[in-house]
Short mmCIF file of C-alpha atoms in Angstrom, two decimals:
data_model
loop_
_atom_site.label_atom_id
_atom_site.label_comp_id
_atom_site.label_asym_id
_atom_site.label_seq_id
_atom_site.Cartn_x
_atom_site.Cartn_y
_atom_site.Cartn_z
CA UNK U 1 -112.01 24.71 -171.58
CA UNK U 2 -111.05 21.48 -170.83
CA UNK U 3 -109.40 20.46 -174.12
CA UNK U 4 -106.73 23.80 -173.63
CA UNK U 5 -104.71 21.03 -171.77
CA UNK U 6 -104.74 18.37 -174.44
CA UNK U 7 -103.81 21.52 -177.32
CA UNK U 8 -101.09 22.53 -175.26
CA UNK U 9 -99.63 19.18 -174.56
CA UNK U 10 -99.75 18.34 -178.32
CA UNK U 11 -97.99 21.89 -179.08
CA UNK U 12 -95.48 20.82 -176.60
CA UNK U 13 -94.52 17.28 -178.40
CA UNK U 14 -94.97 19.36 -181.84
CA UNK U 15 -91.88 21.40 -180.61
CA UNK U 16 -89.62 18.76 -179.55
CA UNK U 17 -89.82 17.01 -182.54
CA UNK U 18 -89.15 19.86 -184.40
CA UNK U 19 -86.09 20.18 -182.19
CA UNK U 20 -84.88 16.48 -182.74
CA UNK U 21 -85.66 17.06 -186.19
CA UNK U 22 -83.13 20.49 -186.42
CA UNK U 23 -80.14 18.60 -185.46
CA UNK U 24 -80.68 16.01 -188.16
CA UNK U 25 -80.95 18.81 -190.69
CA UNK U 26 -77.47 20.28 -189.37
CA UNK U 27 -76.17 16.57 -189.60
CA UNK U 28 -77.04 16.09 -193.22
CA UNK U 29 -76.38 19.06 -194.24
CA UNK U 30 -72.35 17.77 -193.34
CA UNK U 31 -73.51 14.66 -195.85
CA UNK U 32 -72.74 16.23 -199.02
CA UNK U 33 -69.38 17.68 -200.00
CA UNK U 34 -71.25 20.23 -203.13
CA UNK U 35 -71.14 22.83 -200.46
CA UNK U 36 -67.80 23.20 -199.76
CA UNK U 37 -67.03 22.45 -203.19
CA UNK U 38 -68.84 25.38 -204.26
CA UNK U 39 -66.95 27.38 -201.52
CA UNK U 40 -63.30 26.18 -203.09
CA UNK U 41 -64.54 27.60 -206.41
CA UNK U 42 -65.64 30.72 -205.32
CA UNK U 43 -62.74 30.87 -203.52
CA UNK U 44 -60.42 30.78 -206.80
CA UNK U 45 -59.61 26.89 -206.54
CA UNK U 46 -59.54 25.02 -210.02
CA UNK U 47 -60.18 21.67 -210.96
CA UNK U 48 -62.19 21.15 -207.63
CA UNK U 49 -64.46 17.94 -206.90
CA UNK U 50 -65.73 15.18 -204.29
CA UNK U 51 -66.43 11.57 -204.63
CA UNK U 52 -67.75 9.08 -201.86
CA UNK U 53 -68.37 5.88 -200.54
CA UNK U 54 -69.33 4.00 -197.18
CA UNK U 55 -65.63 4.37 -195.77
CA UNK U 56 -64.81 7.72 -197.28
CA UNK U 57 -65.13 10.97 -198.44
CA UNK U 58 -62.44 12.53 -201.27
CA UNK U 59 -61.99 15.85 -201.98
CA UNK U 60 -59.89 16.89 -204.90
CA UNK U 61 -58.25 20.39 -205.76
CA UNK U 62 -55.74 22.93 -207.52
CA UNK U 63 -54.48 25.41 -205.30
CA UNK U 64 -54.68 28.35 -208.23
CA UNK U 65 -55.83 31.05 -205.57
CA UNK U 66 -52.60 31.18 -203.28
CA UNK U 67 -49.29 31.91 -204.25
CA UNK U 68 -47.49 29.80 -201.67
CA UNK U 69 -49.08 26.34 -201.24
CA UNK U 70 -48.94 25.69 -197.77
CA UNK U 71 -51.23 29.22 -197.10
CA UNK U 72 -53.57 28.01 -200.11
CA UNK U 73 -54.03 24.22 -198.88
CA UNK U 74 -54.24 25.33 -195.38
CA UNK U 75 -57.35 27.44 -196.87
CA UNK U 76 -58.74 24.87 -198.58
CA UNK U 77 -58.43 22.49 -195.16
CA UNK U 78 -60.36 25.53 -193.08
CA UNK U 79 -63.54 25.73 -195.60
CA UNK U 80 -63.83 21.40 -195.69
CA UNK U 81 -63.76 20.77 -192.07
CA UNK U 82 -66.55 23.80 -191.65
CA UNK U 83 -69.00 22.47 -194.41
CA UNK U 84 -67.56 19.37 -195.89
CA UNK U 85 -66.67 16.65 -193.40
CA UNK U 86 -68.51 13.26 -193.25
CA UNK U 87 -70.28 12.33 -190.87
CA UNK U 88 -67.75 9.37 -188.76
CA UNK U 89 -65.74 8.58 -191.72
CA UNK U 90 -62.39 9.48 -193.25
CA UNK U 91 -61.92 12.25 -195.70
CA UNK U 92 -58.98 13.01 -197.64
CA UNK U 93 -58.36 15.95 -199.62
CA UNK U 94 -55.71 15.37 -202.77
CA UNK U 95 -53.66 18.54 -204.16
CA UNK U 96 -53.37 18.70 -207.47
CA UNK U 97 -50.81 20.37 -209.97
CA UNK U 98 -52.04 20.91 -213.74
CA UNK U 99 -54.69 17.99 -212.87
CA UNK U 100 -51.67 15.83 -211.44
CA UNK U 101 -52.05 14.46 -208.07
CA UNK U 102 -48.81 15.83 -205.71
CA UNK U 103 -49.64 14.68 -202.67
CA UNK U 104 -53.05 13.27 -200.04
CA UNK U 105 -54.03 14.87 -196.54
CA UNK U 106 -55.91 12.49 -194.51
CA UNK U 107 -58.47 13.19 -191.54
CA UNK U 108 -59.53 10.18 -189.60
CA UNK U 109 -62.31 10.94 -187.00
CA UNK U 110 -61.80 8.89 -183.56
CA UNK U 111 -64.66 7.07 -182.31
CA UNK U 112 -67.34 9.28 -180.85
CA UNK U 113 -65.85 12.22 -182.21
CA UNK U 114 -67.79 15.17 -183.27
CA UNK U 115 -67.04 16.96 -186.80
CA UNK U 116 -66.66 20.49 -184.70
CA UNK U 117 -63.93 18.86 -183.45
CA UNK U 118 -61.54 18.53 -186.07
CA UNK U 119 -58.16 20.69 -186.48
CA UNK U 120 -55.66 21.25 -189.15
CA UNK U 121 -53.07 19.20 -186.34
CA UNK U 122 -55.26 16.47 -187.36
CA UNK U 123 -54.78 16.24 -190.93
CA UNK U 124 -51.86 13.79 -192.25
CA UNK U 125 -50.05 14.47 -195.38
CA UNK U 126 -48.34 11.94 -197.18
CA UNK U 127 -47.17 11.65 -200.92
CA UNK U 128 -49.17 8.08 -200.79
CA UNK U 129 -52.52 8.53 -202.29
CA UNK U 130 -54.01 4.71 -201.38
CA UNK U 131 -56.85 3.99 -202.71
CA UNK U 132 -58.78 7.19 -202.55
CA UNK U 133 -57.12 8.31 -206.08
CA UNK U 134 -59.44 5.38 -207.78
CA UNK U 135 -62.38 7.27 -205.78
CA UNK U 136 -61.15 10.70 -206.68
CA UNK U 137 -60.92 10.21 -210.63
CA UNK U 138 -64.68 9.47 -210.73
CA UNK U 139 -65.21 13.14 -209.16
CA UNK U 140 -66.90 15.25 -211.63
CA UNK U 141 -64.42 18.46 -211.58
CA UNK U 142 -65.89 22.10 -211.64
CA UNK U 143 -63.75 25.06 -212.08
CA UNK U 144 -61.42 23.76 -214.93
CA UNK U 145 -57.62 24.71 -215.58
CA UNK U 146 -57.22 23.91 -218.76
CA UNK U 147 -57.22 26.08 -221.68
CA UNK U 148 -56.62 29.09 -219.00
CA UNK U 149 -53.77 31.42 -220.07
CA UNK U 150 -51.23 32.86 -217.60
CA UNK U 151 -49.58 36.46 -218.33
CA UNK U 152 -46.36 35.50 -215.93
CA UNK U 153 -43.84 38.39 -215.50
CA UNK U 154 -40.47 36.75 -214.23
CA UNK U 155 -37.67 39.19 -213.28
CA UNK U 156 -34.04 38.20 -213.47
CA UNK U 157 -31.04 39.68 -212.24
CA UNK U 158 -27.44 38.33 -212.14
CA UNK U 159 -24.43 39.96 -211.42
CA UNK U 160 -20.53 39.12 -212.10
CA UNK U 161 -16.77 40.12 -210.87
CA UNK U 162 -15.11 39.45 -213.68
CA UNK U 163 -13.94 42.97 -214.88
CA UNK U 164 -10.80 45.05 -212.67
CA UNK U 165 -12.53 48.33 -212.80
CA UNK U 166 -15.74 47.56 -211.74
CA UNK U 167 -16.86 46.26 -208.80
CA UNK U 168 -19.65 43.95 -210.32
CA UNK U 169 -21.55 43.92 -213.42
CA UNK U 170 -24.77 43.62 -213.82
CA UNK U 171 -27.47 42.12 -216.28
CA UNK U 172 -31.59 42.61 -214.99
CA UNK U 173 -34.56 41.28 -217.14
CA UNK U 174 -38.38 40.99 -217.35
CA UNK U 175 -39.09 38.67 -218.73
CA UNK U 176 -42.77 38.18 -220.17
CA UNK U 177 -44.21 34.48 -219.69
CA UNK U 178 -47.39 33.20 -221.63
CA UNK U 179 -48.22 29.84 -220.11
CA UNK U 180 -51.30 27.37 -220.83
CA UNK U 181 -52.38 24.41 -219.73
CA UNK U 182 -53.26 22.10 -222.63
CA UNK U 183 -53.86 19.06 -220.85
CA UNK U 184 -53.39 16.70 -217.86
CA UNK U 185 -49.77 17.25 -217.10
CA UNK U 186 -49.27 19.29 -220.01
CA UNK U 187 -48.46 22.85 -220.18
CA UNK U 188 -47.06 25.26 -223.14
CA UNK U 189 -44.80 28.62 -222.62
CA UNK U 190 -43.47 31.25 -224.69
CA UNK U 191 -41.03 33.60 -222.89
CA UNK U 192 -39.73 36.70 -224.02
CA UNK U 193 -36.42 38.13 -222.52
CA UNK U 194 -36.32 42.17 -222.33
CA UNK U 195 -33.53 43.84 -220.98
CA UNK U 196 -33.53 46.42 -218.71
CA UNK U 197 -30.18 47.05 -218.07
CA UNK U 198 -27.00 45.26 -219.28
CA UNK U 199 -23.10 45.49 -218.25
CA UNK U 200 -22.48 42.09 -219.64
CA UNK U 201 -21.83 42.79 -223.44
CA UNK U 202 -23.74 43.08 -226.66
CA UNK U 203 -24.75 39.75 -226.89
CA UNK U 204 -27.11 40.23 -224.31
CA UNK U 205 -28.32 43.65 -225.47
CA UNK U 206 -30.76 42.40 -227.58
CA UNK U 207 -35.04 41.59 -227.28
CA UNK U 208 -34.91 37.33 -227.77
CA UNK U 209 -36.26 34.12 -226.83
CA UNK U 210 -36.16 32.60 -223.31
CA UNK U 211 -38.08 29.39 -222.77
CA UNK U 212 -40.43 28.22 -225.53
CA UNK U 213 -41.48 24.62 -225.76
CA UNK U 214 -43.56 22.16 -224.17
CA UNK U 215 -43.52 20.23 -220.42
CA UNK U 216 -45.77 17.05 -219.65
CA UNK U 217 -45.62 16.02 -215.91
CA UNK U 218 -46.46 12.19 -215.30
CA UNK U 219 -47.04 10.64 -212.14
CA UNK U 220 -46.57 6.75 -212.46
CA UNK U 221 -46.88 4.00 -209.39
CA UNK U 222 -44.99 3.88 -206.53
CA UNK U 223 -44.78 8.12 -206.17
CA UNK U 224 -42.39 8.44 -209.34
CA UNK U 225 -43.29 11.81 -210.44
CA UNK U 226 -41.68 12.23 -214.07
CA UNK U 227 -41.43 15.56 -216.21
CA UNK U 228 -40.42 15.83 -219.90
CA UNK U 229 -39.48 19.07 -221.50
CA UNK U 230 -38.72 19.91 -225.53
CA UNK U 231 -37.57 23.39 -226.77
CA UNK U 232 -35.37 26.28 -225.65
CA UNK U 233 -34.22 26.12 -222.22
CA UNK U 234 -32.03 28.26 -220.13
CA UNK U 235 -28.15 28.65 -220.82
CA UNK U 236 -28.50 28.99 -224.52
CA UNK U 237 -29.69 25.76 -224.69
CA UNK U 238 -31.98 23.77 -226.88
CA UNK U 239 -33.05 19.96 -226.87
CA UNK U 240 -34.99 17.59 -224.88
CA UNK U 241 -34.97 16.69 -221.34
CA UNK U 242 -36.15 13.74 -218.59
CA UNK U 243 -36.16 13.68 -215.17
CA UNK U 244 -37.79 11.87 -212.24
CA UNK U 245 -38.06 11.75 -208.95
CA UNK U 246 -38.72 8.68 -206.39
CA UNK U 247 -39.94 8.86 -202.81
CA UNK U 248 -39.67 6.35 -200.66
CA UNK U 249 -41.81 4.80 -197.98
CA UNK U 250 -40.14 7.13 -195.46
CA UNK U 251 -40.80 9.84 -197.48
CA UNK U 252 -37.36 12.19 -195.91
CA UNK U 253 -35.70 9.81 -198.82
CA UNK U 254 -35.90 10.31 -202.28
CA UNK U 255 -33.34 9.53 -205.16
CA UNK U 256 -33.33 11.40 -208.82
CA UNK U 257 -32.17 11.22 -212.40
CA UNK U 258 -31.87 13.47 -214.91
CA UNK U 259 -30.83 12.98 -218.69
CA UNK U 260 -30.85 15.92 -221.34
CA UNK U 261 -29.71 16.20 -224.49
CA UNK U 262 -29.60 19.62 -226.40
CA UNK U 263 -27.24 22.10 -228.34
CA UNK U 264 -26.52 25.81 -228.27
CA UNK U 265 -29.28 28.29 -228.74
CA UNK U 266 -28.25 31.52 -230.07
CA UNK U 267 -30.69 34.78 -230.80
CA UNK U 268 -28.46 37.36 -233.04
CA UNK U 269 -29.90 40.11 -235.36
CA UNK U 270 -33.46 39.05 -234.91
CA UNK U 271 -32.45 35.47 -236.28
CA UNK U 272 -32.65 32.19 -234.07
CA UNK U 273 -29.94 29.91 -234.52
CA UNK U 274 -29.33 26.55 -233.26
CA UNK U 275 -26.52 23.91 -233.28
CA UNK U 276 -27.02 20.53 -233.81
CA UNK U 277 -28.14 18.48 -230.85
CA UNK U 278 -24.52 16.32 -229.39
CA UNK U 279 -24.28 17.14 -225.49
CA UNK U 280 -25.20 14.59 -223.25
CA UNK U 281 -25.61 15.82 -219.77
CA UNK U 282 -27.03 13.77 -216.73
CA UNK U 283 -27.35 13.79 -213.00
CA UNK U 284 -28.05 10.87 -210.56
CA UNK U 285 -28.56 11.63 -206.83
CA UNK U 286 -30.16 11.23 -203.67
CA UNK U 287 -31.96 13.77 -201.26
CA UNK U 288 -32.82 13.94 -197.34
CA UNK U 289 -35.65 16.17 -195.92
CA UNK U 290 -35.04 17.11 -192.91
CA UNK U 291 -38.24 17.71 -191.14
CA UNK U 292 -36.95 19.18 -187.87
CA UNK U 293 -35.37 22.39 -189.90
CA UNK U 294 -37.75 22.25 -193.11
CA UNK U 295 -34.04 21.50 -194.70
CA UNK U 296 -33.48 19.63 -197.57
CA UNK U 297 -30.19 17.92 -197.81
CA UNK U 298 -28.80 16.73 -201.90
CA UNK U 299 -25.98 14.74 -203.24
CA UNK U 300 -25.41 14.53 -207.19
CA UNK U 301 -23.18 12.90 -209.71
CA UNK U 302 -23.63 14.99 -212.54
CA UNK U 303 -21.95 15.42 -216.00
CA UNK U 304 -21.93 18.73 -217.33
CA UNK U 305 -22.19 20.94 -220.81
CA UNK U 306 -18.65 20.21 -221.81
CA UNK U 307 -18.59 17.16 -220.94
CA UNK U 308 -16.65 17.19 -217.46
CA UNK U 309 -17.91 15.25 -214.80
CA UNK U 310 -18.76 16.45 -210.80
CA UNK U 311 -20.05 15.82 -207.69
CA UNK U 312 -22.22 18.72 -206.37
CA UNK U 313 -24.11 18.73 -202.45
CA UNK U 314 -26.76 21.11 -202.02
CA UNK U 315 -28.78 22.41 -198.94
CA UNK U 316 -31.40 24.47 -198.71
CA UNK U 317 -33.45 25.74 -195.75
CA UNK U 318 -37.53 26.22 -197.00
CA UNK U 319 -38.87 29.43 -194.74
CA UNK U 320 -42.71 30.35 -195.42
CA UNK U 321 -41.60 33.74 -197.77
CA UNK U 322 -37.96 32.81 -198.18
CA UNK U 323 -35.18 29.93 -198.88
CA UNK U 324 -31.86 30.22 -198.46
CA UNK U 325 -29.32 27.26 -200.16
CA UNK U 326 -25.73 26.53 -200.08
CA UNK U 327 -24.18 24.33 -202.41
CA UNK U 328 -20.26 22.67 -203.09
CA UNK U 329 -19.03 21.53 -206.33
CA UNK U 330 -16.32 19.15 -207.03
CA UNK U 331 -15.93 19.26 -211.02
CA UNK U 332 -13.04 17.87 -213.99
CA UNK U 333 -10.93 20.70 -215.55
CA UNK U 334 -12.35 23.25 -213.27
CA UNK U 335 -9.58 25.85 -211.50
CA UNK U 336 -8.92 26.04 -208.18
CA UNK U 337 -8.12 21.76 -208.17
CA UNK U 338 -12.57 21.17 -209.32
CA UNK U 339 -13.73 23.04 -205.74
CA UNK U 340 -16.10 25.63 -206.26
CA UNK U 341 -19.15 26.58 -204.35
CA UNK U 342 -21.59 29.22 -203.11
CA UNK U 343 -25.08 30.11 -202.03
CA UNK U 344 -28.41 30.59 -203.62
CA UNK U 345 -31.53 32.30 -202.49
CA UNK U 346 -35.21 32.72 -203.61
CA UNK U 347 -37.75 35.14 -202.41
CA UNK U 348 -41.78 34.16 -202.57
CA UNK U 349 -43.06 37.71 -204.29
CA UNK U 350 -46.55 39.24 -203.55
CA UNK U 351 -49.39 39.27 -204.11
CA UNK U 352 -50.09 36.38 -202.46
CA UNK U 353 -53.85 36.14 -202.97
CA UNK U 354 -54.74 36.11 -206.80
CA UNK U 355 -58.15 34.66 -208.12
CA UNK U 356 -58.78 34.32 -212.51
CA UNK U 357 -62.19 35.65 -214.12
CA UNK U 358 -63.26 32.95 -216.16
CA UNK U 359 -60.74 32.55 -219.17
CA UNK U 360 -59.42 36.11 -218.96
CA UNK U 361 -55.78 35.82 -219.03
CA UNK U 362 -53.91 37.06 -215.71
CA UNK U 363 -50.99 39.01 -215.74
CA UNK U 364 -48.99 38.62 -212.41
CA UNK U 365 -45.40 38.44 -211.72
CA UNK U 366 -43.45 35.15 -211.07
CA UNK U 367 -43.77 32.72 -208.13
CA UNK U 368 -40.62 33.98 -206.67
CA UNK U 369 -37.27 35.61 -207.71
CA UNK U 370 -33.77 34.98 -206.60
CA UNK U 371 -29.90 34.79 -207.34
CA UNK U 372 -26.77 32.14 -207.33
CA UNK U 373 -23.45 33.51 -206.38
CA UNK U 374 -20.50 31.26 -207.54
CA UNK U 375 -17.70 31.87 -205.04
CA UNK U 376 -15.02 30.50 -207.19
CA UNK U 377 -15.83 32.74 -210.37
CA UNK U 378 -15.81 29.81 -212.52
CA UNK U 379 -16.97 30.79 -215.96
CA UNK U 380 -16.79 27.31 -218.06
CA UNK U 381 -17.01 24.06 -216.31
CA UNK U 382 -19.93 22.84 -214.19
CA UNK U 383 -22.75 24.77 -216.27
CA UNK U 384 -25.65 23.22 -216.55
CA UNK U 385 -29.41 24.25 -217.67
CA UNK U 386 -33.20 24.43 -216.47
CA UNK U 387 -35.76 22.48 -218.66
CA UNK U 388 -38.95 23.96 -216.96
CA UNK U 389 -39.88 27.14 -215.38
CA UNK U 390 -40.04 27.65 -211.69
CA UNK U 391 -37.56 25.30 -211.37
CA UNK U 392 -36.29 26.80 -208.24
CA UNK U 393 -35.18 25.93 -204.60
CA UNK U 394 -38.47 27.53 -203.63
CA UNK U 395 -40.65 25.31 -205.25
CA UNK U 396 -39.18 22.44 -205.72
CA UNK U 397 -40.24 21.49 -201.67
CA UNK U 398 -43.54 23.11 -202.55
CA UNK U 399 -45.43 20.29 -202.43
CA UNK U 400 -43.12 18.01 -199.53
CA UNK U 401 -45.60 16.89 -197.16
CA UNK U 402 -43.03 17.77 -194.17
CA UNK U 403 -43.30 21.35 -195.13
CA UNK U 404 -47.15 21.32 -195.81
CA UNK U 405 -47.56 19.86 -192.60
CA UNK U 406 -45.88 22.68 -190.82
CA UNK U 407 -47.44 25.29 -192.35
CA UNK U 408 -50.66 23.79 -190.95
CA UNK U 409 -49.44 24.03 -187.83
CA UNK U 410 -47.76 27.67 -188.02
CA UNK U 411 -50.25 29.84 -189.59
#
């Protein structure tokens, strides 16, 4: 009877050190970033890994689950501060695009902070990557994009006032997509162009080409994101292009060039015929974000497919589903003394979730769709081209840190 005391006592220290010991498991279980990792794959996210030392903790990921990538990274921010945060150290999470870095979000815990805590608010988003990219490239990567083919439906419409007894005329598309990723940066597509319906002549009647070739993305020192493109572009256009894209430290400033140098493309009786390569066109400009507005704000120098030189100025307001652009052109030879101008638009099309199984191909419709309307009806000079797909004014911002950072705030 007398040792019931001593049994109980050493019961009771039993229990609280199984109850100091609980909190410690919780604690290290926030030590390793496989967890969440595993989480982001399941989730649909490609080309996802972690890396750490004693200051840090790196994620790195592809958004390839989310059609727009302020939802998907906003996602991918939610699972990492639930399972994946370290324990009174930085983490940083780095976006990727076809395994190129686009841009860093950065969580740094203040002192005595807990990791239940944290917030999307919290998270800073920056085109700088620092140092953590050196951490981030020894991350072994699970979930891998490459060699994954994409089934990508893009519709097209445009529509003219060119003809007295009609109010407009109109030419709609689908057009087919198959893109793959071949490497870092590197991507193939092969586009077919079917109409649907066409007011705008025979030449257009007929099952052809639309972009086939090859793009490599590079992102070099000092956030200089470059893209070269070779093969058939938009506009009946074939050739090469280059184009890059600086941000500076205060990253509502960038400047951009652009060089190409092609020669007609034309698809007639199920033959493919090209013209020697001889146009030189370029643009040189400089861009404003405007973070207030989620506006961005463009002025160009540009020289054009017949050789004519401009200036064009561009705005475009970047909503979560929607943006909305206007644009004025000053341009050589043009009617109307050069002015023209107009507005653009581009609309974010569902579904907005999508996820791949394994290397099955996915068939899904483009990123967004969307129209130009030329107010001055001017047919010949200030034409230009697009050297890459989903080259739009609603993805070009995609990945501006402004507008990431507000859709962590908004959703």
């Amino acid at each position: 009877m007398s040792e019931c005391p001593i049994v109980k006592t050493r019961m009771t220290w039993l229990m609280l050190f199984l109850c100091c010991l609980l909190p410690m498991g919780m604690m290290a279980q926030t030590q390793t970033g496989e967890e969440a990792v595993d989480a982001l794959v399941e989730m649909g996210f490609e080309n996802v890994g972690w890396a750490e030392n004693d200051d840090e903790r790196v994620f790195v990921l592809q958004n390839s689950a989310y059609r727009l990538q302020g939802i998907g990274i906003g996602k991918a921010v939610d699972v990492i501060q639930k399972i994946g945060l370290p324990h009174e150290k930085q983490c940083h999470i780095i976006v990727l695009d076809n395994n190129v870095p686009q841009i860093s979000l950065t969580y740094c815990p203040a002192e005595g902070d807990s990791v239940m805590s944290a917030d999307r608010r919290d998270w800073d988003v920056s085109y700088d990557l620092g140092d953590s990219w050196k951490l981030a490239r020894k991350a072994e990567k699970k979930n891998s994009s490459l060699f994954k083919v994409d089934i990508v439906v893009y519709p097209e419409l445009s529509m003219q006032n060119l003809v007295i007894t009609q109010i407009y005329t109109v030419l709609f598309n689908l057009d087919p997509t198959i893109e793959v990723s071949l490497w870092k940066g590197g991507k193939i597509n092969a586009q077919v162009i079917i109409p649907i319906y066409n007011d705008f002549g025979q030449s257009y009647a007929q099952v052809r080409q639309g972009y086939i070739g090859l793009t490599q993305q590079v992102r070099l020192p000092g956030n200089v994101f470059l893209t070269a493109a070779v093969g058939s572009f938009t506009n009946r256009r074939w050739g090469g292009d280059l184009s890059a894209i600086h941000y500076f430290k205060d990253e509502r400033f960038s400047v951009e060039g652009r060089i190409g140098y092609t020669g007609r493309s034309r698809f007639v009786n199920w033959r493919w015929k090209v013209s020697p390569l001889k146009r030189l066109t370029w643009t040189l400009g400089g861009g404003f974000y405007w973070p207030k507005y989620n506006t961005q704000l463009k002025l160009k120098l540009e020289q054009y497919l017949l050789g004519e030189k401009g200036v064009r100025f561009e705005m475009t307001r970047n909503f979560r589903y929607v943006s909305i652009g206007f644009y004025g052109m000053k341009v050589q030879y043009a009617g109307n003394k050069g002015y023209n101008g107009g507005f653009r638009f581009q609309i974010n099309l569902p579904p907005y979730k999508y996820k791949r199984k394994g290397y099955i191909p996915r068939v899904l419709p483009s990123r967004s769709f969307g129209m130009a309307y030329n107010a001055g009806n001017e047919q010949y000079y200030g034409k230009s081209y697009s050297a890459t797909l989903g080259n739009t004014i609603a993805q070009e911002n995609s990945f501006n840190p402004y507008f990431i950072k507000s859709e962590l705030l908004n959703y």
